[in-house]
Short mmCIF file of C-alpha atoms in Angstrom, two decimals:
data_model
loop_
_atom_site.label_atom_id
_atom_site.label_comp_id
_atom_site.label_asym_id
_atom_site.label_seq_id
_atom_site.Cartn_x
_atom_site.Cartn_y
_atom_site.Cartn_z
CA UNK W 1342 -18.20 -2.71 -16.95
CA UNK W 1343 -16.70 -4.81 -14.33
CA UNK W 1344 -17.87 -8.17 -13.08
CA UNK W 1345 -19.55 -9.02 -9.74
CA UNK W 1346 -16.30 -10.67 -8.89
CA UNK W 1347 -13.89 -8.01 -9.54
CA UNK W 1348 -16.13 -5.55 -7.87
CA UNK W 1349 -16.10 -7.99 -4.55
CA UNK W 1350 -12.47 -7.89 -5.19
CA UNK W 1351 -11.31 -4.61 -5.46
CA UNK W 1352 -13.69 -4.03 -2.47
CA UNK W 1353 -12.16 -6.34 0.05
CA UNK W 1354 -8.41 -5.42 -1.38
CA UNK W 1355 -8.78 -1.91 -0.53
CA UNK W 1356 -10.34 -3.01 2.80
CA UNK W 1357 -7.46 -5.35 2.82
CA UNK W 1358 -4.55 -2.65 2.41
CA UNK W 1359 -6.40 0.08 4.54
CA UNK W 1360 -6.44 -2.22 7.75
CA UNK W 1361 -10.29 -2.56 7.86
CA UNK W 1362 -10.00 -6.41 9.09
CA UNK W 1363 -8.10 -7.18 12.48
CA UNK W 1364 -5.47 -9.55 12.57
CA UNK W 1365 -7.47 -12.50 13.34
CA UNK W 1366 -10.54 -11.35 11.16
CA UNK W 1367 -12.38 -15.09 9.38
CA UNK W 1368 -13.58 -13.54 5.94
CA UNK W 1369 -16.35 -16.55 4.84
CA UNK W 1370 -17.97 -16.62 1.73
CA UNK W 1371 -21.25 -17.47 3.11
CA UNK W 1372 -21.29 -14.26 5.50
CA UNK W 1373 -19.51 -11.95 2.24
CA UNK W 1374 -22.19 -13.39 -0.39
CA UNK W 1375 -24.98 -12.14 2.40
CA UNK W 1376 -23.24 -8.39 3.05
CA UNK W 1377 -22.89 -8.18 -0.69
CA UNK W 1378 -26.23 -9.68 -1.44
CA UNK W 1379 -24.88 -12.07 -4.46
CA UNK W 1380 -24.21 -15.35 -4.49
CA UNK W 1381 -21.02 -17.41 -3.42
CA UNK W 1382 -19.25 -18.12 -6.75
CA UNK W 1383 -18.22 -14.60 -7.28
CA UNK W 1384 -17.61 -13.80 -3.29
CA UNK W 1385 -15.48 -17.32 -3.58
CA UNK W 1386 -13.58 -16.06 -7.15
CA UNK W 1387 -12.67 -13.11 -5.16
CA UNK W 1388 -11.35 -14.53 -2.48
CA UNK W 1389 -9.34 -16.83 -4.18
CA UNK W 1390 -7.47 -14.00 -6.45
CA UNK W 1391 -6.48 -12.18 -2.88
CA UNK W 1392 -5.46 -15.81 -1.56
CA UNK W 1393 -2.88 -15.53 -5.39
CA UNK W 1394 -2.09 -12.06 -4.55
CA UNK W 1395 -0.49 -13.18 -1.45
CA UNK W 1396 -3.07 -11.05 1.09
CA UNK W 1397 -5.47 -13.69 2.37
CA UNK W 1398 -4.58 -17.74 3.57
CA UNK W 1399 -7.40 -20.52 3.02
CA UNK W 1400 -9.07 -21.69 6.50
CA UNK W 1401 -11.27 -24.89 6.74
CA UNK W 1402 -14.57 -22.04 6.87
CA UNK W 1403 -13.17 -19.37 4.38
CA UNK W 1404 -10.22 -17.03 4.31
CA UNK W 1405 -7.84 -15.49 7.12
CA UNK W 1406 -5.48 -12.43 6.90
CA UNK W 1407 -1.96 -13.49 5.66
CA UNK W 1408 0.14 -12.61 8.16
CA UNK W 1409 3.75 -11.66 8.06
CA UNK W 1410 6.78 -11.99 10.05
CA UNK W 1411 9.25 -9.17 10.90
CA UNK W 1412 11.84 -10.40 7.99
CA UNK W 1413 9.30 -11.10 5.61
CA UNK W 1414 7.82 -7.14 6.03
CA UNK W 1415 11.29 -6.13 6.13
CA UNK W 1416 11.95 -8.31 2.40
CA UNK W 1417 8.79 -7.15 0.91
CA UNK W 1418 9.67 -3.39 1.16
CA UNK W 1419 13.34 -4.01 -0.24
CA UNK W 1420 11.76 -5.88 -2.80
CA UNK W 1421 9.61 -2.96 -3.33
CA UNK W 1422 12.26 -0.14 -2.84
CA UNK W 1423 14.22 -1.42 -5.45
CA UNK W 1424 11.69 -1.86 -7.94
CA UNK W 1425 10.18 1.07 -7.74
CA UNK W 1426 13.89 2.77 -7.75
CA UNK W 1427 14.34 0.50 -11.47
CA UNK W 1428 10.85 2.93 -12.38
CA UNK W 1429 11.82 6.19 -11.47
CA UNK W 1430 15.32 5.51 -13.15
CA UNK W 1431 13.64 4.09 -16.18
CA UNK W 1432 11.26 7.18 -16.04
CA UNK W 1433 13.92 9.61 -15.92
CA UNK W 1434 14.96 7.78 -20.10
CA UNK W 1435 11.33 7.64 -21.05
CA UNK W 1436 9.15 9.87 -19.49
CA UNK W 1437 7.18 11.69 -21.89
CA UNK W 1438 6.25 15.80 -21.66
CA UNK W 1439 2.91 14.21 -20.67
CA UNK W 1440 4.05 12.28 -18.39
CA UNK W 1441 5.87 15.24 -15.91
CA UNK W 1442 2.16 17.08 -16.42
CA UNK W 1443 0.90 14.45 -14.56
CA UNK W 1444 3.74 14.30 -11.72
CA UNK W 1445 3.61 18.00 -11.48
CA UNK W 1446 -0.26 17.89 -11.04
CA UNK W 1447 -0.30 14.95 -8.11
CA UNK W 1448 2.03 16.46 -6.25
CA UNK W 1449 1.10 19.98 -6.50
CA UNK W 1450 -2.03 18.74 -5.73
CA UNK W 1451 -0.77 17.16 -2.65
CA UNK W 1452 0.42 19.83 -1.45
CA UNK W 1453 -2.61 21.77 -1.50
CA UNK W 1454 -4.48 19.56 0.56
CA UNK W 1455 -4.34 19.18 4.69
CA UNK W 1456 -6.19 16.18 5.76
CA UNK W 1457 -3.67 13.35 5.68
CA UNK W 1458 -5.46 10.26 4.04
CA UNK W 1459 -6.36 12.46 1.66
CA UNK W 1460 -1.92 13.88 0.67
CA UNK W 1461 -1.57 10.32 1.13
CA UNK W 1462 -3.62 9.24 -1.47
CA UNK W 1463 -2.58 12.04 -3.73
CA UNK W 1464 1.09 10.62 -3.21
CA UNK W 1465 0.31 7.65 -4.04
CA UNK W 1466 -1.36 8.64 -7.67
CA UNK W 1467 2.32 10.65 -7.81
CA UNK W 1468 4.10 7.21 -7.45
CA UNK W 1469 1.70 5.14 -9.52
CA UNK W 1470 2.14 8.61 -12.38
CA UNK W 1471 6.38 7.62 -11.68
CA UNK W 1472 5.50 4.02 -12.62
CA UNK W 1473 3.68 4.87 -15.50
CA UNK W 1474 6.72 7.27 -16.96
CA UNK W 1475 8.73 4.30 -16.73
CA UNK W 1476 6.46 2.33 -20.11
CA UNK W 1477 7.50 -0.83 -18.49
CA UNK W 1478 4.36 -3.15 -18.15
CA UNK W 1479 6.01 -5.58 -15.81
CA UNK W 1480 7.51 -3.58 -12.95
CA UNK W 1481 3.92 -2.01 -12.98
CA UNK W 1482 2.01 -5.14 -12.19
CA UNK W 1483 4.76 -6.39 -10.08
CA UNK W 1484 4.42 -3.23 -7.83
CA UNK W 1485 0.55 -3.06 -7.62
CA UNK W 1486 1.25 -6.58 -5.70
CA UNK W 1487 3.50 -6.13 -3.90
CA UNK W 1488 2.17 -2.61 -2.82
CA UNK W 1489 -1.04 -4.31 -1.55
CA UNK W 1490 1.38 -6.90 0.68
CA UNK W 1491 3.00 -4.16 2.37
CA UNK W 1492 -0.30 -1.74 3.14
CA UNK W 1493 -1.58 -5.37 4.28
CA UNK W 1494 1.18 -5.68 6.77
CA UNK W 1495 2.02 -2.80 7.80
CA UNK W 1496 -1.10 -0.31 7.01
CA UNK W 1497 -1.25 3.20 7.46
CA UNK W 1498 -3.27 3.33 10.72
CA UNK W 1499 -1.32 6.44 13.40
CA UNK W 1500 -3.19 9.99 12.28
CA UNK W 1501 -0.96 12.32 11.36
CA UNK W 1502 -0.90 15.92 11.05
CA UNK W 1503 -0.26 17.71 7.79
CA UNK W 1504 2.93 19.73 8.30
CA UNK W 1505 4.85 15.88 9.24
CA UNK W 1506 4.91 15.28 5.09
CA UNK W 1507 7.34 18.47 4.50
CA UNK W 1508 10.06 15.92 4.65
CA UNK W 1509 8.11 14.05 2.24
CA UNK W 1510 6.85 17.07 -0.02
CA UNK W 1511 10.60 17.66 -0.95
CA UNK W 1512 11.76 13.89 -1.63
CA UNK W 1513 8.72 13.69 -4.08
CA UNK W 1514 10.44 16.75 -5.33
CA UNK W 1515 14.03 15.94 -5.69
CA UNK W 1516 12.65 12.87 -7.53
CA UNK W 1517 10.18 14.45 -9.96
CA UNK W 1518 13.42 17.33 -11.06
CA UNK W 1519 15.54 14.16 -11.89
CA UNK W 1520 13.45 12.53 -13.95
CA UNK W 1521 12.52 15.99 -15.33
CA UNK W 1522 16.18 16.69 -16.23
CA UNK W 1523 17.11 12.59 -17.19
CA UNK W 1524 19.01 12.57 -14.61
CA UNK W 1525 18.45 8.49 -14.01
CA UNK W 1526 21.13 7.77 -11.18
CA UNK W 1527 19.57 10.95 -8.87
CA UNK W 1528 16.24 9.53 -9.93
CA UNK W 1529 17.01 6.02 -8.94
CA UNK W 1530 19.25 7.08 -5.37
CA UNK W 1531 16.50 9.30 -4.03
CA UNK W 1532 13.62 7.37 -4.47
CA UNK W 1533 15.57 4.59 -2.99
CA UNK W 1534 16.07 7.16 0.07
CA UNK W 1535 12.17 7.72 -0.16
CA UNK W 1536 11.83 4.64 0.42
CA UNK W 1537 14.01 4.02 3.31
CA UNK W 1538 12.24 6.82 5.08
CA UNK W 1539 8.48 5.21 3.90
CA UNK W 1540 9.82 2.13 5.62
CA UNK W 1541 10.90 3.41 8.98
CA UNK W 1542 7.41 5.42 9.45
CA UNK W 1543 5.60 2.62 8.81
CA UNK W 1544 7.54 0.37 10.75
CA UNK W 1545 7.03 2.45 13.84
CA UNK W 1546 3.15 2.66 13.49
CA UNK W 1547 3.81 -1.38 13.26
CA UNK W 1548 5.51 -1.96 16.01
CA UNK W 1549 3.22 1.17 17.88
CA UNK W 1550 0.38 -0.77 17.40
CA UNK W 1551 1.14 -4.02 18.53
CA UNK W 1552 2.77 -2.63 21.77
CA UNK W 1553 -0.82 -1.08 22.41
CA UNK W 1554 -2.62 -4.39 21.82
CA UNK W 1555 -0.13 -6.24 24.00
CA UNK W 1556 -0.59 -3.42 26.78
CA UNK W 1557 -3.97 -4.01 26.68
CA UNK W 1558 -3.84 -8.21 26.60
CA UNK W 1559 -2.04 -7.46 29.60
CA UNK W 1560 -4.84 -5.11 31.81
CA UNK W 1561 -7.47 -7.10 30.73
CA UNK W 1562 -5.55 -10.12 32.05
CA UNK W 1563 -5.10 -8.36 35.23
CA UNK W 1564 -8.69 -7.39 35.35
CA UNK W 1565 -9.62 -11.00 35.47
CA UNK W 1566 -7.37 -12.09 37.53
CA UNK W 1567 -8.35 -9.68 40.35
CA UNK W 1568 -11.84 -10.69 39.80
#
């Protein structure tokens, strides 16, 4: 059974990584411990595991949003690209008859679905399924971090509709029929390609989102000034 302090946790990390807080959100324990009707040592705990995973800063009242520069984003996804690369090539040596049941079953179940949040999410049990083929403790741990630094700066937040993840149906495939035939090096040099493609999506929803905020800075700047 998990603690009151893990709960809080894994509650405000998957707020975290899904973009729930704006950029400048203040998370204070005082308010937290009220919305999650407990008291502050826990809400405080919490906190102060995001602050180690590298998602949250300490403020003189509480807790801000870690934010990241352009190179660090950019540094955080090669970091990641490559790890997760070292997985599906370690995979393609150790995965286990069990273990390509499971790939086979995320991703066919992706592709059964339409709504997008919810192929996302069915991806991402396909990648964390990858990771576990690989029976390599580390890289796992290492990736569930520095997964939650990259959905933290650069979150999924642009709808999309279904048919724009063909591209992404058949890289998930290439992948899983290299590890499926040991084929490390294909397994390793597409999912570094996955990867590079991952990146530049998310990138542009990045960069699409802070040109609307700055385009609207600027008209309600203009408002005032004409009043």
């Amino acid at each position: 059974m998990k603690s009151t302090r893990d709960t809080i946790y894994d509650t405000l990390r998957q707020r975290l990584t899904s973009g729930h807080y704006p950029a400048d959100a203040s998370l204070v324990p005082l308010a937290l411990s009220e919305e999650f009707a407990v008291s502050r040592t826990p809400v405080r705990e919490a906190l102060a595991l995001l602050e180690r995973d590298g998602l949250l800063v300490p403020t003189r009242r509480g807790f801000t949003l870690r934010l990241r520069s352009d190179e660090e984003m950019l540094e955080l996804f090669e970091i990641q690209a490559v790890l997760d690369a070292t997985a599906a090539e370690s995979a393609a040596w150790r995965r286990s008859p069990v273990d390509m049941v499971r790939l086979d079953a995320h991703l066919d179940h992706a592709q059964s679905l339409n709504e997008p949040a919810h192929i996302r999410r069915s991806l991402n049990d396909w990648h964390d399924a990858v990771r576990q083929a690989a029976h390599n403790g580390t890289v796992v741990a290492l990736l569930r971090t520095l997964d939650a630094q990259v959905k933290t700066s650069a979150p999924w937040r642009t709808p999309e509709v279904a048919d724009t993840f063909t591209a992404a149906f058949a890289e998930h495939r290439t992948i899983t029929e290299a590890i499926r035939t040991q084929d490390a090096e294909a397994a390793r040099v597409a999912m570094l390609a996955h990867h590079g493609h991952d990146r530049d999506r998310r990138i542009r929803q990045r960069v699409r989102v802070e040109a609307e905020l700055t385009s609207t800075t600027a008209s309600d700047g203009s408002a005032d000034a004409q009043r």
